[in-house]
Coordinates of C-alpha atoms in Angstrom, one line a residue:
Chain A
X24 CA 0.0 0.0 0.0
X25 CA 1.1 3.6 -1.0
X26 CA 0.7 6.3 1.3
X27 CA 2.1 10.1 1.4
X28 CA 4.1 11.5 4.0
X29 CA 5.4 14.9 4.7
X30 CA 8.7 15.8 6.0
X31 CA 10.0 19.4 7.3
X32 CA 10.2 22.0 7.1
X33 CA 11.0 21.9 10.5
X34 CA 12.9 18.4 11.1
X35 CA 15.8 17.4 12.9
X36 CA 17.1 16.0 10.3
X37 CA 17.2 18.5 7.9
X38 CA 19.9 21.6 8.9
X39 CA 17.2 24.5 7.1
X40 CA 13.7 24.5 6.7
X41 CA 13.0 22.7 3.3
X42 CA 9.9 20.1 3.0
X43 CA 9.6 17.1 1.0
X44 CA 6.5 15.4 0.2
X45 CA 6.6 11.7 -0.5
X46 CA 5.0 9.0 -1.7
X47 CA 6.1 5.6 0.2
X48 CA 5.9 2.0 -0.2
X49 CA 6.7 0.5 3.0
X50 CA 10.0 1.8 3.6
X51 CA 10.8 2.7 0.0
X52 CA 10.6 6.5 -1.5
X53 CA 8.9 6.5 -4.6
X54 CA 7.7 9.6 -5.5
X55 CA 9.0 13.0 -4.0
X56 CA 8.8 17.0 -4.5
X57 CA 9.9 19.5 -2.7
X58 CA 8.5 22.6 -1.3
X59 CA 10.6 25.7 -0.7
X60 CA 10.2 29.2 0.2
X61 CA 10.2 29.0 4.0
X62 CA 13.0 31.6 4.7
X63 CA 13.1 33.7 2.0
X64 CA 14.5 37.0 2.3
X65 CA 14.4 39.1 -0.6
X66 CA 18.1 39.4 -1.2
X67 CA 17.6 40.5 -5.0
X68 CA 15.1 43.2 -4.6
X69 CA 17.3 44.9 -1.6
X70 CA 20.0 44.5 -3.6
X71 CA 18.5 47.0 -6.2
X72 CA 18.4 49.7 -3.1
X73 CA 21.6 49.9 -2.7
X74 CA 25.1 51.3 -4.2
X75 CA 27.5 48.5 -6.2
X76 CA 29.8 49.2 -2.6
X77 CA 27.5 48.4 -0.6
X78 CA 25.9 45.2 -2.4
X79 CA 29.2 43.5 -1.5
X80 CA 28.3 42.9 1.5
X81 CA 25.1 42.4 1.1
X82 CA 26.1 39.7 -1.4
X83 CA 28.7 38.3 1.0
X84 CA 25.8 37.6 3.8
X85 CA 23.6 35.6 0.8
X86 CA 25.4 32.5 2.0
X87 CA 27.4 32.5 5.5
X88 CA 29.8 29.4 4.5
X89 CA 30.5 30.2 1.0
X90 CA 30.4 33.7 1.7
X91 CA 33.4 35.2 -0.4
X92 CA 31.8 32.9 -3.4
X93 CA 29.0 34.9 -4.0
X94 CA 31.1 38.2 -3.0
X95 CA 33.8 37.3 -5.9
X96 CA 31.1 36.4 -8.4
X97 CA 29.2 39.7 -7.6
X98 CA 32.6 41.5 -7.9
X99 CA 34.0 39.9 -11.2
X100 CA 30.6 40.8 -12.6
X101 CA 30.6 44.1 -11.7
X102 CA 34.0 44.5 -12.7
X103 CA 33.1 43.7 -16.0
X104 CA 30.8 46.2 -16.5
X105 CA 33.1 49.3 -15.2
X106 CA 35.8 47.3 -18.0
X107 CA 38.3 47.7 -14.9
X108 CA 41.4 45.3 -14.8
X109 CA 41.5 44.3 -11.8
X110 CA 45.5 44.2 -9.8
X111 CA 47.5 41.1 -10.7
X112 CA 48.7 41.0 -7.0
X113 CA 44.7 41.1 -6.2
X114 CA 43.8 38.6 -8.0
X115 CA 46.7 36.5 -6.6
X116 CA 45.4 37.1 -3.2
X117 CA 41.7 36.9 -4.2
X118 CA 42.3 33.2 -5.5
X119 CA 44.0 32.4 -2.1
X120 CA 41.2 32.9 -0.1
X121 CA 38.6 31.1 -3.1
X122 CA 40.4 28.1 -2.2
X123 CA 40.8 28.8 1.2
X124 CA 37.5 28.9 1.9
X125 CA 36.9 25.6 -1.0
X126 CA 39.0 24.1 2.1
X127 CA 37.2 25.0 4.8
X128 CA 34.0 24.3 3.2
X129 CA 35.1 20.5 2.5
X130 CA 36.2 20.2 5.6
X131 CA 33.0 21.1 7.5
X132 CA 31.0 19.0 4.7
X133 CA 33.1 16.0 5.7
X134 CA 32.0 16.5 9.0
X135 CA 29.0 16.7 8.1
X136 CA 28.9 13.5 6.3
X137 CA 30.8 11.9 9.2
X138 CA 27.9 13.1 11.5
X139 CA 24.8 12.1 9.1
X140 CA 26.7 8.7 8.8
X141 CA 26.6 7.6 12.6
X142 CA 30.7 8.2 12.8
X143 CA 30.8 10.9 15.4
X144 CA 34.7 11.0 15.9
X145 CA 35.1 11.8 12.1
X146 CA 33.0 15.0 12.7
X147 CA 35.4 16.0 15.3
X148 CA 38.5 15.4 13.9
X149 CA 37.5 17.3 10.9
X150 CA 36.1 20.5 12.4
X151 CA 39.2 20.5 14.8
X152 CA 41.4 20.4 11.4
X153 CA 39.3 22.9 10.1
X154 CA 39.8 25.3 12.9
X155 CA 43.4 25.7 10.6
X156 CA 42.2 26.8 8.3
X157 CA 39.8 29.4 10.0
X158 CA 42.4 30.6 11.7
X159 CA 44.8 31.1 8.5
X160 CA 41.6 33.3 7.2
X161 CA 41.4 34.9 10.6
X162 CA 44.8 35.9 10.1
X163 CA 44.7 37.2 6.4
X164 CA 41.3 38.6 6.3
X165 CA 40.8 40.3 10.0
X166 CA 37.5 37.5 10.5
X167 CA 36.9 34.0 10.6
X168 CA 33.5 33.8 7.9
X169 CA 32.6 36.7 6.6
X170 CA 36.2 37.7 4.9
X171 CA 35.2 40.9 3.3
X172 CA 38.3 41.0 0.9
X173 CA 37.2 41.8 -2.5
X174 CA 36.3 45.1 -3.5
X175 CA 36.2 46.4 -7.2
X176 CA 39.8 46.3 -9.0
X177 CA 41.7 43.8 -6.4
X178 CA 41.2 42.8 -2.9
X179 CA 41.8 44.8 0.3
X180 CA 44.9 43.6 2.1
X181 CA 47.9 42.9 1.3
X182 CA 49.4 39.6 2.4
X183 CA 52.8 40.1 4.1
X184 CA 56.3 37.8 4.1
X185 CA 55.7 36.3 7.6
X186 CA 51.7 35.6 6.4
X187 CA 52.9 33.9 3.8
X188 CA 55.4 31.8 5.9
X189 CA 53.3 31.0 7.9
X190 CA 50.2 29.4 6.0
X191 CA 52.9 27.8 3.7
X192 CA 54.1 25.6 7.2
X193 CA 50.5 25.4 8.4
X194 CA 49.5 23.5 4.9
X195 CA 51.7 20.3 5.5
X196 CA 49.7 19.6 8.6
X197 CA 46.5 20.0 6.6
X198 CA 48.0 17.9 4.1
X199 CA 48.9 15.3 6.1
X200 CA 45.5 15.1 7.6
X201 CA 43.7 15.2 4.4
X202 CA 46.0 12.2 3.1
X203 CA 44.7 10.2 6.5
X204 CA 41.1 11.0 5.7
X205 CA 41.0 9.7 2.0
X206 CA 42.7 7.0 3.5
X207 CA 40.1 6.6 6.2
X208 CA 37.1 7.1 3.6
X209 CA 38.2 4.4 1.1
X210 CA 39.0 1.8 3.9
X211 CA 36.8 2.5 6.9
X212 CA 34.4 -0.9 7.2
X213 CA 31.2 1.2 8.8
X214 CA 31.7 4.4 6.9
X215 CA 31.8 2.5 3.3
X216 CA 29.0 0.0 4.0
X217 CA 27.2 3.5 5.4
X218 CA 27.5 5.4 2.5
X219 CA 28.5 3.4 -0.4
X220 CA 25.1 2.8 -3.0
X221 CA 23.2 5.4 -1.3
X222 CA 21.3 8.1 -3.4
X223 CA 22.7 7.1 -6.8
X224 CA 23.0 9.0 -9.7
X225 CA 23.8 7.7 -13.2
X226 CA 25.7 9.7 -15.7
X227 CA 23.4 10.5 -17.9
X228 CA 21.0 11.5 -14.9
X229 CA 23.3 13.9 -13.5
X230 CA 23.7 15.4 -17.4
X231 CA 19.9 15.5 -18.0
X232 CA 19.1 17.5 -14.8
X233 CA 21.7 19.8 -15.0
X234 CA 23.3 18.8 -11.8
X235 CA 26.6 21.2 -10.5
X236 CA 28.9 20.5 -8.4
X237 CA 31.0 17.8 -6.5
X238 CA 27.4 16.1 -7.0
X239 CA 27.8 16.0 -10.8
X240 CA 31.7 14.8 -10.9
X241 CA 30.8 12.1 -8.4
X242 CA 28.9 10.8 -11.6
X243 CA 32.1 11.3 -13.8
X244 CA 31.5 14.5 -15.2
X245 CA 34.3 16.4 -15.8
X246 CA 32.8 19.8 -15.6
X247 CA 34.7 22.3 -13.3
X248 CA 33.9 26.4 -14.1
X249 CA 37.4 26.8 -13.0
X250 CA 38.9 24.8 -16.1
X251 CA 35.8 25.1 -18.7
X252 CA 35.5 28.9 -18.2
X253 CA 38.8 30.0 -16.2
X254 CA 38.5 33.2 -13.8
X255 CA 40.8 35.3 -11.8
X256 CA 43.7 33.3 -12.7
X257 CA 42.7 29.8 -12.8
X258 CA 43.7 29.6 -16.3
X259 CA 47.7 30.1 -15.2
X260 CA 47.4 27.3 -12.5
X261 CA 48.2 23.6 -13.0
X262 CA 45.5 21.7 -11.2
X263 CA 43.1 18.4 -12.1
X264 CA 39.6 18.4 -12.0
X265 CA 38.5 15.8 -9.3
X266 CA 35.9 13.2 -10.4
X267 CA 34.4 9.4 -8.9
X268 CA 32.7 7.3 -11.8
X269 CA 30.7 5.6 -8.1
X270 CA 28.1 7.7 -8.7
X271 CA 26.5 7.8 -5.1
X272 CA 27.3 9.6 -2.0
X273 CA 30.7 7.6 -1.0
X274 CA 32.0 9.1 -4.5
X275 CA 30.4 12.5 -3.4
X276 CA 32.9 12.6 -0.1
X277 CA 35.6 11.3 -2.8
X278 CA 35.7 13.9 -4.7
X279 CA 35.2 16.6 -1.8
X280 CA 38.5 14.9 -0.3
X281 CA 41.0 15.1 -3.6
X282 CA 39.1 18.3 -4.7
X283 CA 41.1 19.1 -1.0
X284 CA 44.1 17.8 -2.1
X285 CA 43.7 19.9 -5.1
X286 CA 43.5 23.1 -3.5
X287 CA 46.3 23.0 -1.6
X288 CA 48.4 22.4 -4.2
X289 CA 46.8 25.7 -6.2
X290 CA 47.3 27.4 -2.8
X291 CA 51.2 26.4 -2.3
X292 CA 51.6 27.2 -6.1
X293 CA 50.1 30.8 -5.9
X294 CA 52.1 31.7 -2.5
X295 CA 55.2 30.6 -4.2
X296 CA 54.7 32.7 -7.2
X297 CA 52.9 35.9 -5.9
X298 CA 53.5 38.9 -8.0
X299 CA 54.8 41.7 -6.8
X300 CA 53.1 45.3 -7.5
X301 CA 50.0 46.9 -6.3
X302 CA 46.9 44.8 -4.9
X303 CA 44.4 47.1 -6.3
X304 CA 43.6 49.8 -8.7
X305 CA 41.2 52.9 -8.1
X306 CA 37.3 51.9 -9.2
X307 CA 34.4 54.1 -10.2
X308 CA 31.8 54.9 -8.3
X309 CA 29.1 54.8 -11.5
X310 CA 28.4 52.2 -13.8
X311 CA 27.6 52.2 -17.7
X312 CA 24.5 51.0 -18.8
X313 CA 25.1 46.7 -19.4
X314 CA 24.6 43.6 -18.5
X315 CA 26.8 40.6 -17.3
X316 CA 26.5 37.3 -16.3
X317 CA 29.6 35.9 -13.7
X318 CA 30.0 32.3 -13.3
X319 CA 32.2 30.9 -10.2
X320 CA 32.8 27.5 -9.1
X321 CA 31.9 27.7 -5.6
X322 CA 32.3 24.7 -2.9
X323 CA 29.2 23.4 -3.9
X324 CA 29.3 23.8 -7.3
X325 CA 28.6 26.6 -10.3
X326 CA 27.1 29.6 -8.7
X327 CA 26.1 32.1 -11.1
X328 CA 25.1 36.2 -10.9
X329 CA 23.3 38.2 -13.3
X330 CA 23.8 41.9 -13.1
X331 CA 22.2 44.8 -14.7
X332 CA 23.2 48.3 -14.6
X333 CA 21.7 51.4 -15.9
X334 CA 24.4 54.2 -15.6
X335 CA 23.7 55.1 -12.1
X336 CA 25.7 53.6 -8.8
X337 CA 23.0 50.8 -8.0
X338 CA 22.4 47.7 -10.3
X339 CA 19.0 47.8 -12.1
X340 CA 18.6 44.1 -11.4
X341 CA 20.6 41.4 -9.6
X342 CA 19.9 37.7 -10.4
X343 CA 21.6 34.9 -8.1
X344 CA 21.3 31.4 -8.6
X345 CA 23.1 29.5 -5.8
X346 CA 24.3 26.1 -6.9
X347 CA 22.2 24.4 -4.3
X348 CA 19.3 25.2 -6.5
X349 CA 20.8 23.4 -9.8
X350 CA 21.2 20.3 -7.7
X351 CA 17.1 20.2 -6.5
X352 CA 15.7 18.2 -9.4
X353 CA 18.8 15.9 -9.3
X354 CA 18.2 15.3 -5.5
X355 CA 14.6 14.4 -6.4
X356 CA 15.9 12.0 -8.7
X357 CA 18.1 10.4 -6.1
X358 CA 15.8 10.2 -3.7
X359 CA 13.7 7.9 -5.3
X360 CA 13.7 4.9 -4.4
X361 CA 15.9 5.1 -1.9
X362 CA 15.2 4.4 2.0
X363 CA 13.7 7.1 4.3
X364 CA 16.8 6.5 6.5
X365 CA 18.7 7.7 3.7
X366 CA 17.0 11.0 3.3
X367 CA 19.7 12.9 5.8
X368 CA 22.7 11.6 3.7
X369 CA 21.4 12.2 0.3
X370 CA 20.6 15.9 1.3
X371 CA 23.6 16.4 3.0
X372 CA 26.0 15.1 -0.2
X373 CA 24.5 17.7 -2.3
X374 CA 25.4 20.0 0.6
X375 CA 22.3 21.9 0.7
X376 CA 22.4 25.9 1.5
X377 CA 19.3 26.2 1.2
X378 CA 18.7 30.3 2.4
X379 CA 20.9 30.9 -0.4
X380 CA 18.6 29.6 -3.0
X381 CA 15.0 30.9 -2.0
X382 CA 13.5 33.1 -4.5
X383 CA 10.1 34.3 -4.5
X384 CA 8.3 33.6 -8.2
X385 CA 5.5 35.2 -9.5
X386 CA 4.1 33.5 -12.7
X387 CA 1.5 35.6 -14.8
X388 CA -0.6 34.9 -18.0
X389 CA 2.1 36.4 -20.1
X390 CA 0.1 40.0 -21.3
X391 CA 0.8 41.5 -17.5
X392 CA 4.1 42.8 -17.0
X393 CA 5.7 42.1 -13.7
X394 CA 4.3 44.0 -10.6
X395 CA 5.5 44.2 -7.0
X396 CA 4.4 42.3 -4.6
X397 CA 3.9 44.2 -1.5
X398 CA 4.4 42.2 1.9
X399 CA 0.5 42.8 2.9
X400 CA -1.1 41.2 -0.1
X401 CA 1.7 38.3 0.5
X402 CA 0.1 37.9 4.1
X403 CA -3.2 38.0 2.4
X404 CA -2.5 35.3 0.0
X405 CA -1.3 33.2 3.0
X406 CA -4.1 33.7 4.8
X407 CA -6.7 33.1 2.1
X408 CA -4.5 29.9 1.2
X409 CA -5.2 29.0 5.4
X410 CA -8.9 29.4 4.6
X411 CA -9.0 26.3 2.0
X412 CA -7.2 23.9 4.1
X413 CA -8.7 21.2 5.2
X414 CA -9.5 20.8 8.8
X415 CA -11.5 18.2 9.6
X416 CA -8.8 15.5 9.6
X417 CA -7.9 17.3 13.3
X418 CA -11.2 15.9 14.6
X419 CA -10.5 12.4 13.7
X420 CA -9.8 10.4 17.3
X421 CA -6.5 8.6 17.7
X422 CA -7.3 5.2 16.9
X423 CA -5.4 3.1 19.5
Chain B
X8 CA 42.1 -0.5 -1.2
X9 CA 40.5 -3.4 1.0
X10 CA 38.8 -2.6 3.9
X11 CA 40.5 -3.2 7.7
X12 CA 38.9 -3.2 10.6
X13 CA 39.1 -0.6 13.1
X14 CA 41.3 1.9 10.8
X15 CA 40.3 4.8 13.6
X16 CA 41.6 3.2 16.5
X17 CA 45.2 4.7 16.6
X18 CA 43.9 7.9 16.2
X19 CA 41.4 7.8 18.7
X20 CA 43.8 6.3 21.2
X21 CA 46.0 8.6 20.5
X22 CA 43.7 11.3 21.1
X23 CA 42.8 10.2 24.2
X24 CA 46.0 11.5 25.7
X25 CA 45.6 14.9 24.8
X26 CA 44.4 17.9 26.5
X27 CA 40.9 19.1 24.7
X28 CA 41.9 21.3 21.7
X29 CA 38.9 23.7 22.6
X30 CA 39.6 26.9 24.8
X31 CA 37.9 27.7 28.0
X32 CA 37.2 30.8 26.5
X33 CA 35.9 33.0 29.2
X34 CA 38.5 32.4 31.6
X35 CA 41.3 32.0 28.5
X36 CA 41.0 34.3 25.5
X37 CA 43.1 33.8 22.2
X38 CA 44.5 36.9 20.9
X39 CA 42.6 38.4 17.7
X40 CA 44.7 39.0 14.8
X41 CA 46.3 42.2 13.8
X42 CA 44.1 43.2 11.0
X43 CA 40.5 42.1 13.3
X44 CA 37.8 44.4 12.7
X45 CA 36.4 45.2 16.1
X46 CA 34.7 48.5 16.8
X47 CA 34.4 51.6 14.6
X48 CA 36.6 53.9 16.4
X49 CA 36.6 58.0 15.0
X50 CA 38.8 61.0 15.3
X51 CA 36.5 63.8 15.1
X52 CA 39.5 66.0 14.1
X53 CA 40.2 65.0 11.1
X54 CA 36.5 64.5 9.7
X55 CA 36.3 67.2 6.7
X56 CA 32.5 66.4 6.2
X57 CA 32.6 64.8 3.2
X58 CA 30.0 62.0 3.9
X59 CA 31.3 59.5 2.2
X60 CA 31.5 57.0 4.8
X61 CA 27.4 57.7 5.2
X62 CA 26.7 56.6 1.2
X63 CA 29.1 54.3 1.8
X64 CA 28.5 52.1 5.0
X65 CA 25.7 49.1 4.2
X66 CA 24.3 49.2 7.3
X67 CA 23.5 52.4 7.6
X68 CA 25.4 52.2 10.6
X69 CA 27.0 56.0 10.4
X70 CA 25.8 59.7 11.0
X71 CA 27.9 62.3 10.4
X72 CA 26.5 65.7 12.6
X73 CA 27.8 69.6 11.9
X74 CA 28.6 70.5 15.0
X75 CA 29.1 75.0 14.9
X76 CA 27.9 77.3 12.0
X77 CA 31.1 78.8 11.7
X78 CA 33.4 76.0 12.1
X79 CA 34.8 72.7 9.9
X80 CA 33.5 70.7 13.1
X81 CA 31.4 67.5 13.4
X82 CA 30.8 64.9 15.8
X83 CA 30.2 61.1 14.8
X84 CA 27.4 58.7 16.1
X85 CA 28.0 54.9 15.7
X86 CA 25.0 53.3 15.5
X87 CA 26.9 50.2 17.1
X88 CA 23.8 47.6 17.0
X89 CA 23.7 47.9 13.1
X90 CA 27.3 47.9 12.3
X91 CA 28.3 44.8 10.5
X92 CA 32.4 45.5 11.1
X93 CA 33.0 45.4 7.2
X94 CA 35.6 48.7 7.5
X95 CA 34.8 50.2 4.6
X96 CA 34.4 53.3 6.1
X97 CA 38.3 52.6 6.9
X98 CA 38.6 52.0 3.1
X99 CA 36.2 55.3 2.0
X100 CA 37.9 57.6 3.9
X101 CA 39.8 60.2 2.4
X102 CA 41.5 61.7 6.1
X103 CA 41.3 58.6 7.5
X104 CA 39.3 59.4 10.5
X105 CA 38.5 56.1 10.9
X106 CA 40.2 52.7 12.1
X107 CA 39.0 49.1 13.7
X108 CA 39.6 48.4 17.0
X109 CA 40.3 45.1 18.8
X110 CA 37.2 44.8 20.4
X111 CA 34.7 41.4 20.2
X112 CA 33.1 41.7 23.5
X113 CA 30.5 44.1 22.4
X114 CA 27.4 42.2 23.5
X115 CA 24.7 44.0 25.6
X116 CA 21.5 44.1 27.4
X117 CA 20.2 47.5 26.4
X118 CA 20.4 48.4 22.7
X119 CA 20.7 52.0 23.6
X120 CA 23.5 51.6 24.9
X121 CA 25.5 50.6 21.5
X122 CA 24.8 54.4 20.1
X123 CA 28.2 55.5 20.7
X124 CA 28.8 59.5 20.2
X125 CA 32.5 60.6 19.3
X126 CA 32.8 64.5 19.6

């Protein structure tokens, strides 16, 4: 027998408030669909309110662990409509902390997936190695998340000699610790049997529904903004792009661990050849009348900003798609037919930021033009929606 | 690779030896860096009025005030309970009136009192 069950938005065992709807046999997902829009926060439309200066931080608080993601996207866009080149030195620097934060990211996901997994120590020993890392960015940036580093033409700081020393040293401890844990993942009995065939997704699948991410390499895709489309100055580095031909979550934490491995070798190679010269140029305040589209290979996968200026010092319009959003309808596709157990792993692989992708939609017939949507009518849209609902299941007795 | 059994065990042994890596932080504090971005802190002596750091700040966090008719004076107030410690008004400002401080122990009871005049 089939029967539909509703989980979240509020559940322990999801991290944000995101609901799934499902359709169960027994034990067994069959059908799923999930419901979003419980913490929006209407990002974009503030974001037209304010100066190009100040959207950088508003663009840095969209997300608060892949923060200087969605600040470097926002600031390569930008920068491409003022036609500014930004310092070589800057960008240097500004690649430093990308991968940085790539390993600080991992690192928590791991823990994560260590946690969702039943292996409790793993969590531990990972956010203590992480704490490294935080502390390198703490010491670069002046704070532990939110970096603020990147303005337009370069970055803001400088990194000195003794900086440089010093998170050169700090990386072979990382690198010996990241070593262990690839070890650990490929060979640990409990933590393979836990997460090996779970949530799989074939090739093709991952293709079809534009899937982005360590979720689409984990199905052997190659695809890696920072090689297909280079930025800053990924084109000068020599790195590989990370991929598992598993296809479920095990090759998910895989690829997160040599995508690790990865980074620190891009981070070793820009300390050792940092330019020398001026970290940023002088910006203007007003931008010409465009439009851009930034691409960034964040953490979690291609994040992407649209930006639309109309000559003054605010942007017209500012689109964000957070890669968490591309990697909903392959999630869905996972899902099925797997176990409700499951459910916790399969959303944490795809390492779901979900804040980060809530956008408020407002379809019309196609002859209206867009209108705003003022908070009041949204209330009174809610509450006529409360009207329909059904009550009368409430008065049914509890059986036993 | 085959699978072993137990392939945590060292580690975990070995951790078990060791003092905890967290820090009793209200008793022991660990020293912020030297670029931290604690409080807004402003000389109101060189402020020339431009209000730059006003169009500037995100939060909204800043009001610049005229202080005499006659005189190139103003006084500063911090509205400390916006302030998101980003620094660009460090990074606006042409004098430099302004630098971080080493401050994180801002919290309060009263939001009043995080309105912080500078004459």
């Amino acid at each position: 027998m089939e029967f539909k069950v509703q989980l979240g938005p509020q559940h322990p065992a999801l991290h944000e408030p995101i609901s799934i709807r499902m359709t169960l046999d027994g034990e067994v997902i069959r059908d799923a669909d999930l419901r979003l829009g419980y913490n929006h926060r209407g990002v974009e439309k503030l974001a037209e309110s304010r100066s190009f200066i100040q959207n950088l931080y508003l663009t840095e608080r969209i997300c608060g662990i892949c923060s200087f993601s969605h600040q470097t996207c926002y600031t390569q866009g930008v920068e491409k409509l003022m036609e500014l080149v930004p310092a070589r030195r800057g960008l240097y620097i500004r690649t430093l902390v990308c991968e940085l934060e790539r390993v600080h990211s991992h690192l928590l996901w791991l823990g994560v997936a260590g946690q969702e997994a039943g292996f409790e120590s793993f969590f531990m020993y990972t956010w203590r190695d992480r704490e490294v890392v935080m502390d390198i960015l703490d010491w670069i940036s002046g704070n532990r998340v939110h970096y603020s580093m990147n303005t337009f033409g370069g970055v803001r700081r400088d990194i000195d000699e003794m900086q440089r020393k010093k998170i050169l040293d700090t990386l072979d401890l990382l690198k010996q610790r990241t070593d262990y844990y690839l070890n650990l993942a490929a060979s640990e009995p409990t933590f393979v049997g836990r997460l090996a065939g779970v949530g799989k997704l074939s090739r093709q699948q991952a293709i079809d529904l534009c899937a982005v991410g360590p979720t689409l390499r984990a199905s052997g895709v190659p695809m890696d903004v920072r090689k297909d489309d280079p930025y800053a100055v990924y084109d000068e580095i020599p790195f590989e792009v990370s991929t598992a031909d598993s296809c479920d979550v095990l090759g998910r934490a895989v690829v997160r661990v040599k995508e690790l491995i990865q980074s620190y070798r891009i981070i070793e190679f820009l300390l050792k050849n940092l330019p020398e010269g001026p970290f940023k140029v002088k910006a203007p305040r007003k931008v010409k009348p465009n439009e851009v589209y930034s691409r960034y290979e964040a953490p979690r996968g291609e994040n992407v900003h649209y930006i639309k200026s109309n000559g003054s010092d605010k942007p017209e319009r500012l689109k964000v798609r957070a890669p968490t959003l591309a990697n909903y309808p392959a999630t869905i596709a996972m899902l099925k037919n797997g176990f409700i157990a499951d459910i916790p792993l399969i959303f944490a692989a795809i390492d779901p930021c979900i804040c980060c992708a809530e956008r408020l939609v407002q379809l019309d017939d196609g002859r209206g033009r867009g209108r705003v949507l003022r908070f009041s009518e949204l209330r009174a849209m809610a509450n006529e929606r409360a009207k329909k609902i059904d009550y009368t299941k409430r008065e049914i007795a509890w059986p036993f | 690779m085959s699978l072993r059994i137990a392939p945590f065990l060292p580690e975990l042994l070995r951790s078990l030896f060791k003092k905890p890596v967290t820090v009793r932080y209200p008793f022991e504090k660990t020293p912020v860096p030297a670029g931290f971005r604690g409080n807004v802190v402003f000389d109101p002596a060189k402020c020339i009025g431009c209000n730059i750091c006003v169009g500037d700040c995100p939060a909204e966090a800043i009001e610049i005030i005229r202080v005499s008719e006659t005189e190139k004076k103003f006084k500063m107030i911090l509205h400390n309970d916006r302030c998101i410690h980003c620094a660009q008004c460090v990074d606006s400002c042409p004098t430099k009136t302004y630098r971080m401080d080493g401050e994180f122990e801002i919290a309060v009871l009263n939001r009043r009192q995080l309105k912080i005049e500078y004459k």
